Short mmCIF file of C-alpha atoms in Angstrom, two decimals:
data_model
loop_
_atom_site.label_atom_id
_atom_site.label_comp_id
_atom_site.label_asym_id
_atom_site.label_seq_id
_atom_site.Cartn_x
_atom_site.Cartn_y
_atom_site.Cartn_z
CA MET H 25 -0.16 -0.14 0.17
CA LYS H 26 2.54 2.01 0.66
CA SER H 27 4.72 1.39 -2.13
CA ASN H 28 1.42 1.53 -3.92
CA LEU H 29 1.12 5.86 -2.92
CA GLN H 30 4.70 6.25 -3.09
CA GLU H 31 4.20 5.70 -6.82
CA ILE H 32 0.82 7.49 -6.85
CA LEU H 33 2.81 10.79 -5.76
CA ILE H 34 6.06 9.97 -8.10
CA ALA H 35 3.70 9.77 -11.10
CA ILE H 36 1.95 13.35 -10.24
CA GLY H 37 4.82 14.67 -9.72
CA LEU H 38 6.42 13.49 -12.44
CA PHE H 39 3.11 14.89 -14.79
CA LEU H 40 3.57 18.14 -13.11
CA VAL H 41 6.97 19.05 -13.59
CA ILE H 42 7.95 17.55 -17.14
CA PRO H 43 5.21 19.73 -18.41
CA THR H 44 6.49 22.79 -16.18
CA SER H 45 9.80 22.67 -17.28
CA VAL H 46 9.28 21.83 -20.96
CA TYR H 47 7.20 24.90 -20.91
CA LEU H 48 9.36 27.14 -18.95
CA GLY H 49 12.77 25.75 -20.95
CA CYS H 50 10.55 26.99 -24.37
CA LYS H 51 9.96 30.19 -22.84
CA LEU H 52 13.30 31.20 -21.93
CA ILE H 53 15.19 29.75 -24.95
CA SER H 54 12.22 31.58 -27.27
CA PRO H 55 12.98 35.22 -27.93
CA ALA H 56 10.97 37.60 -25.60
CA THR H 57 7.68 39.35 -27.09
CA ASN H 58 5.91 42.07 -25.67
CA TYR H 59 2.64 41.32 -26.29
CA LYS H 60 1.22 43.96 -24.06
CA SER H 61 3.08 47.05 -26.04
CA TYR H 62 2.37 44.79 -29.58
CA ARG H 63 -1.87 44.79 -28.92
CA ASN H 64 -1.26 48.42 -27.82
CA GLU H 65 0.89 49.92 -31.40
CA ARG H 66 -2.10 47.36 -33.09
CA GLU H 67 -5.24 49.22 -31.61
CA ALA H 68 -3.74 52.46 -32.35
CA PHE H 69 -3.10 51.95 -36.15
CA PHE H 70 -6.51 50.50 -36.58
CA GLN H 71 -7.99 53.52 -34.51
CA GLY H 72 -11.07 55.03 -36.38
CA TYR H 73 -11.41 51.90 -38.03
CA SER H 74 -14.71 49.82 -37.13
CA HIS H 75 -15.15 45.82 -38.01
CA LYS H 76 -18.96 47.41 -39.93
CA GLU H 77 -16.70 48.37 -42.89
CA LYS H 78 -15.66 45.89 -43.92
CA ASP H 79 -13.42 46.49 -46.99
CA GLU H 80 -11.91 49.85 -44.74
CA TYR H 81 -11.11 47.31 -42.29
CA ALA H 82 -10.18 44.67 -44.86
CA GLN H 83 -7.64 46.98 -46.62
CA ARG H 84 -5.81 48.22 -43.76
CA GLU H 85 -5.78 44.66 -42.32
CA ASN H 86 -3.50 44.47 -45.74
CA GLU H 87 -1.39 47.22 -44.52
CA TRP H 88 -0.80 46.24 -41.12
CA MET H 89 0.86 43.10 -42.37
CA GLN H 90 2.74 45.26 -44.17
CA THR H 91 4.39 47.00 -41.16
CA GLY H 92 7.57 46.18 -39.37
CA THR H 93 5.59 45.41 -36.21
CA PHE H 94 3.84 42.71 -37.17
CA ILE H 95 7.17 40.95 -39.46
CA GLU H 96 8.71 40.91 -36.51
CA TYR H 97 5.80 39.57 -34.16
CA GLN H 98 5.06 36.93 -37.15
CA LYS H 99 8.61 36.25 -37.24
CA LYS H 100 8.99 35.33 -32.90
CA GLN H 101 5.96 33.57 -32.89
CA CYS H 102 7.38 30.92 -35.54
CA ASP H 103 10.44 30.63 -33.77
CA ILE H 104 8.49 30.41 -30.88
CA ARG H 105 6.76 27.65 -32.38
CA ILE H 106 9.61 25.84 -33.99
CA ILE H 107 10.83 25.70 -30.30
CA LYS H 108 8.23 24.53 -29.00
CA LEU H 109 7.48 21.62 -31.42
CA LEU H 110 11.42 20.55 -31.93
CA VAL H 111 11.67 19.88 -28.09
CA ALA H 112 8.03 18.91 -26.76
CA GLY H 113 7.89 17.22 -30.07
CA PRO H 114 10.34 14.33 -29.78
CA LEU H 115 9.69 14.85 -26.17
CA SER H 116 6.41 13.43 -26.09
CA VAL H 117 7.05 10.19 -28.70
CA ILE H 118 9.65 9.15 -25.92
CA LEU H 119 6.86 9.22 -22.84
CA PHE H 120 4.51 7.62 -25.16
CA TYR H 121 6.77 4.63 -25.75
CA VAL H 122 8.61 4.41 -21.88
CA GLY H 123 4.75 4.47 -20.46
CA SER H 124 3.30 2.36 -22.72
CA VAL H 125 6.53 -0.45 -21.61
CA PHE H 126 7.14 0.86 -18.15
CA VAL H 127 7.70 -1.82 -15.20
CA LEU H 128 5.63 0.25 -12.50
CA PRO H 129 2.61 0.43 -14.03
CA ILE H 130 0.77 3.60 -12.54
CA ILE H 131 4.31 5.52 -12.99
CA GLY H 132 3.70 4.98 -16.94
CA ALA H 133 0.06 5.80 -16.88
CA GLY H 134 1.39 9.29 -15.13
CA LEU H 135 4.30 9.44 -18.20
CA LEU H 136 1.34 9.30 -20.73
CA ALA H 137 -0.57 11.39 -19.16
CA THR H 138 2.51 13.85 -18.87
CA GLY H 139 2.98 12.85 -22.94
CA LEU H 140 -0.82 14.18 -23.49
CA SER H 141 0.09 17.23 -21.55
CA LEU H 142 3.01 18.13 -24.16
CA ILE H 143 1.30 17.02 -26.85
CA SER H 144 -1.37 19.78 -25.29
CA ILE H 145 1.63 22.58 -25.22
CA ILE H 146 3.02 21.82 -28.73
CA SER H 147 -0.98 22.48 -29.71
CA TRP H 148 -1.48 25.27 -27.89
CA SER H 149 1.41 27.43 -29.22
CA ASN H 150 -0.01 29.91 -31.88
CA ASN H 151 -1.18 27.78 -35.60
CA ASP H 152 -0.12 29.23 -38.16
CA ASN H 153 0.27 28.21 -41.56
CA LEU H 154 2.56 31.54 -42.89
CA CYS H 155 5.48 29.88 -40.78
CA LEU H 156 8.33 27.56 -42.72
CA LEU H 157 10.78 26.00 -41.16
CA TYR H 158 13.78 24.88 -43.99
CA GLY H 159 10.31 25.23 -46.87
CA ILE H 160 8.93 22.62 -44.19
CA GLN H 161 5.49 23.60 -42.93
CA HIS H 162 5.26 22.90 -39.35
CA ASN H 163 2.26 20.92 -39.46
CA TRP H 164 3.98 17.96 -41.42
CA ILE H 165 6.36 17.63 -38.44
CA GLU H 166 3.29 18.11 -36.04
CA LEU H 167 1.57 15.41 -38.12
CA ALA H 168 4.31 13.05 -38.33
CA PHE H 169 5.10 13.37 -34.37
CA SER H 170 1.57 12.55 -33.84
CA PHE H 171 1.28 9.68 -36.39
CA LEU H 172 4.64 8.40 -34.27
CA SER H 173 2.88 8.38 -31.15
CA LEU H 174 -0.44 7.10 -32.36
CA LEU H 175 1.70 4.01 -33.74
CA ILE H 176 3.92 3.34 -30.82
CA VAL H 177 0.27 3.51 -28.67
CA LEU H 178 -1.79 1.89 -30.72
CA TRP H 179 1.42 -1.23 -31.41
CA TYR H 180 1.55 -1.55 -27.62
CA ALA H 181 -2.27 -1.64 -27.10
CA TYR H 182 -2.78 -3.75 -29.51
CA GLN H 183 -0.02 -6.28 -27.52
CA ARG H 184 -1.69 -6.04 -24.63
CA SER H 185 -5.10 -7.27 -26.23
CA GLU H 186 -3.93 -9.98 -27.65
CA ARG H 187 -1.73 -10.79 -24.38
CA LYS H 188 -5.09 -10.65 -21.99
CA TYR H 189 -7.49 -12.67 -25.19
CA SER H 190 -4.48 -14.99 -25.01
CA ASN H 191 -4.47 -15.38 -20.92
CA ASN H 192 -8.42 -15.41 -21.25
CA MET Q 18 -3.13 -10.22 -2.96
CA ASP Q 19 -0.05 -8.64 -4.81
CA GLN Q 20 -1.21 -10.14 -8.10
CA LYS Q 21 -4.30 -8.38 -7.59
CA ILE Q 22 -2.86 -5.08 -6.59
CA GLY Q 23 -0.55 -5.53 -10.10
CA VAL Q 24 -3.94 -6.19 -11.98
CA ASP Q 25 -5.53 -3.18 -10.79
CA GLN Q 26 -2.20 -0.80 -11.26
CA GLU Q 27 -2.35 -1.93 -14.89
CA ASN Q 28 -5.74 -0.94 -15.18
CA TYR Q 29 -5.04 2.61 -14.73
CA ARG Q 30 -2.12 2.66 -17.80
CA ASP Q 31 -5.33 0.60 -19.79
CA PHE Q 32 -7.08 3.49 -19.00
CA PHE Q 33 -4.24 6.43 -19.72
CA LEU Q 34 -3.73 4.26 -23.27
CA ALA Q 35 -7.29 4.58 -24.09
CA VAL Q 36 -7.34 8.39 -23.79
CA SER Q 37 -4.12 8.13 -25.19
CA ILE Q 38 -5.63 6.49 -28.41
CA ILE Q 39 -8.75 8.59 -28.46
CA VAL Q 40 -6.83 11.87 -28.56
CA LEU Q 41 -4.05 10.97 -30.61
CA LEU Q 42 -5.90 9.49 -33.55
CA ASN Q 43 -7.83 12.76 -33.74
CA LYS Q 44 -5.02 14.60 -33.38
CA PHE Q 45 -3.63 13.05 -35.96
CA LEU Q 46 -7.34 12.95 -38.59
CA TYR Q 47 -7.49 16.67 -37.56
CA GLY Q 48 -3.78 17.62 -38.75
CA PHE Q 49 -3.76 15.27 -41.70
CA ALA Q 50 -7.43 16.92 -42.76
CA GLU Q 51 -4.97 20.62 -42.20
CA SER Q 52 -2.00 19.46 -43.32
CA PHE Q 53 -3.91 18.33 -47.12
CA TYR Q 54 -6.29 21.59 -47.14
CA LEU Q 55 -8.97 19.21 -47.42
CA SER Q 56 -12.82 20.99 -48.28
CA ASP Q 57 -15.56 19.53 -45.73
CA VAL Q 58 -17.35 17.18 -47.80
CA LEU Q 59 -13.49 15.07 -48.15
CA LYS Q 60 -12.79 15.94 -44.42
CA CYS Q 61 -16.66 14.53 -43.00
CA ILE Q 62 -15.74 11.63 -45.11
CA LEU Q 63 -12.42 10.69 -43.91
CA PHE Q 64 -13.79 11.23 -40.23
CA GLY Q 65 -16.79 9.49 -41.45
CA SER Q 66 -14.97 6.75 -42.80
CA VAL Q 67 -12.61 6.20 -39.99
CA SER Q 68 -14.76 6.51 -36.93
CA LEU Q 69 -16.73 2.97 -38.92
CA VAL Q 70 -13.49 1.41 -38.76
CA ALA Q 71 -12.45 2.17 -35.53
CA LEU Q 72 -16.11 1.63 -33.56
CA THR Q 73 -16.32 -1.62 -35.62
CA LEU Q 74 -12.57 -2.81 -34.66
CA GLY Q 75 -13.22 -1.33 -30.72
CA LEU Q 76 -15.89 -3.37 -30.62
CA PHE Q 77 -16.10 -6.83 -32.10
CA LYS Q 78 -12.01 -7.29 -32.68
CA PHE Q 79 -9.83 -5.84 -29.70
CA HIS Q 80 -9.67 -6.35 -26.21
CA LYS Q 81 -9.13 -3.82 -22.67
CA SER Q 82 -7.04 -0.47 -23.64
CA LEU Q 83 -7.56 -0.56 -27.63
CA LYS Q 84 -11.34 -1.91 -27.30
CA PHE Q 85 -12.29 1.37 -25.23
CA GLY Q 86 -9.63 3.46 -27.16
CA LEU Q 87 -10.59 3.18 -30.65
CA ALA Q 88 -14.87 2.50 -29.92
CA LEU Q 89 -14.42 6.30 -28.30
CA GLY Q 90 -11.76 7.37 -30.88
CA GLY Q 91 -14.69 6.45 -32.95
CA ILE Q 92 -17.57 8.21 -31.33
CA VAL Q 93 -15.39 11.43 -31.51
CA ALA Q 94 -14.06 11.07 -34.89
CA GLY Q 95 -18.16 10.40 -35.69
CA HIS Q 96 -18.78 13.35 -33.78
CA PHE Q 97 -16.32 15.63 -36.01
CA ALA Q 98 -17.33 14.11 -38.77
CA TYR Q 99 -20.54 15.62 -38.22
CA GLU Q 100 -19.14 18.92 -37.03
CA PHE Q 101 -18.05 19.33 -40.76
CA TYR Q 102 -21.21 18.22 -41.89
CA HIS Q 103 -22.49 21.36 -43.81
CA PHE Q 104 -23.46 19.29 -47.52
CA LYS Q 105 -26.57 18.59 -48.27
CA LEU Q 106 -27.75 14.89 -48.56
CA THR Q 107 -30.69 13.47 -49.04
CA ASP Q 108 -32.90 11.97 -45.75
CA THR Q 109 -32.63 8.37 -47.59
CA PHE Q 110 -28.95 9.10 -47.16
CA LYS Q 111 -29.49 9.93 -43.36
CA PHE Q 112 -31.41 7.30 -43.07
CA VAL Q 113 -28.89 4.90 -44.16
CA VAL Q 114 -25.97 6.11 -42.08
CA VAL Q 115 -28.32 5.90 -38.69
CA MET Q 116 -29.57 2.83 -39.58
CA MET Q 117 -25.90 1.32 -39.73
CA LEU Q 118 -24.52 2.39 -36.81
CA LEU Q 119 -27.77 1.02 -35.15
CA MET Q 120 -26.37 -2.18 -36.70
CA VAL Q 121 -23.36 -1.99 -35.68
CA LEU Q 122 -24.41 -1.06 -32.03
CA CYS Q 123 -26.61 -4.11 -32.30
CA PHE Q 124 -24.29 -6.41 -32.93
CA ALA Q 125 -21.86 -5.39 -30.32
CA LEU Q 126 -24.97 -5.62 -27.87
CA TYR Q 127 -25.84 -9.04 -29.05
CA LYS Q 128 -22.17 -10.19 -28.60
CA LEU Q 129 -21.62 -8.77 -25.60
CA TYR Q 130 -24.64 -11.06 -24.63
CA ILE Q 131 -23.54 -14.41 -25.97
CA SER Q 132 -20.10 -12.87 -23.71
CA SER Q 133 -22.07 -12.26 -20.58
CA GLN Q 134 -23.85 -16.20 -20.73
CA SER Q 135 -20.92 -17.77 -21.32
CA THR Q 136 -19.22 -16.43 -18.49
CA GLN Q 137 -22.89 -16.57 -16.27
CA LYS Q 138 -22.20 -20.55 -17.25
CA GLY Q 139 -18.43 -20.79 -16.28
CA LYS Q 140 -19.11 -19.87 -13.25
#
């Protein structure tokens, strides 16, 4: 019973610590963005333009996309997304693998849950198709990671299912 | 006693494996549809067909976490297929789809009934 509780505590600890450290680590190495000043600049640029006048607003939006502030902001967002994808993506695949095969079942379950939370960290980052990494769209890398994770999870679930079936 | 605890603990892992299958299956399908810029009709067909296959495999073929993962993943994918459904279909087609789903569920219920009967006989 005691070791059971210990396992649960360790699993909860891992579930809390791994995604937090990934998130903070990514934040540390990502370029700093001042969201407040960006929002203020955007609001000032759109001053006097209303959503109701669609054509004028769309034209103003096109003009905004040509400004240095927007281009710089966009580039930073792309960098942040790449960093999150390249750190959390492989880590989530590893966690799904280790979680499926780990000897202690509760820790394994915790690692699987941690893998899921890393997947959500990737999904929360800015989803912008304009970002290109060496000519490859981010979506493709994300798709590859989720496909790999799905294959791992399906394979081990299949093996467990077969084992259960043969035991019966 | 120790063996019982081991089995109970494995159930936690089975639960999270099933949740992972549900999330990853739908995330992969969604990412696939987005990456290939599929139209709503194609998205609906993709999610709908995967949903039917996953439901059928989950309900009839596999056991434990894979069964729950595929069956629930199939239901979630079916829900997404319905979300993308913006095109007009005839009522007959809708009726056929619903009848197919009903048949799948009836067959699953029948198999469940048979297995529960055999378990009772075993006791």
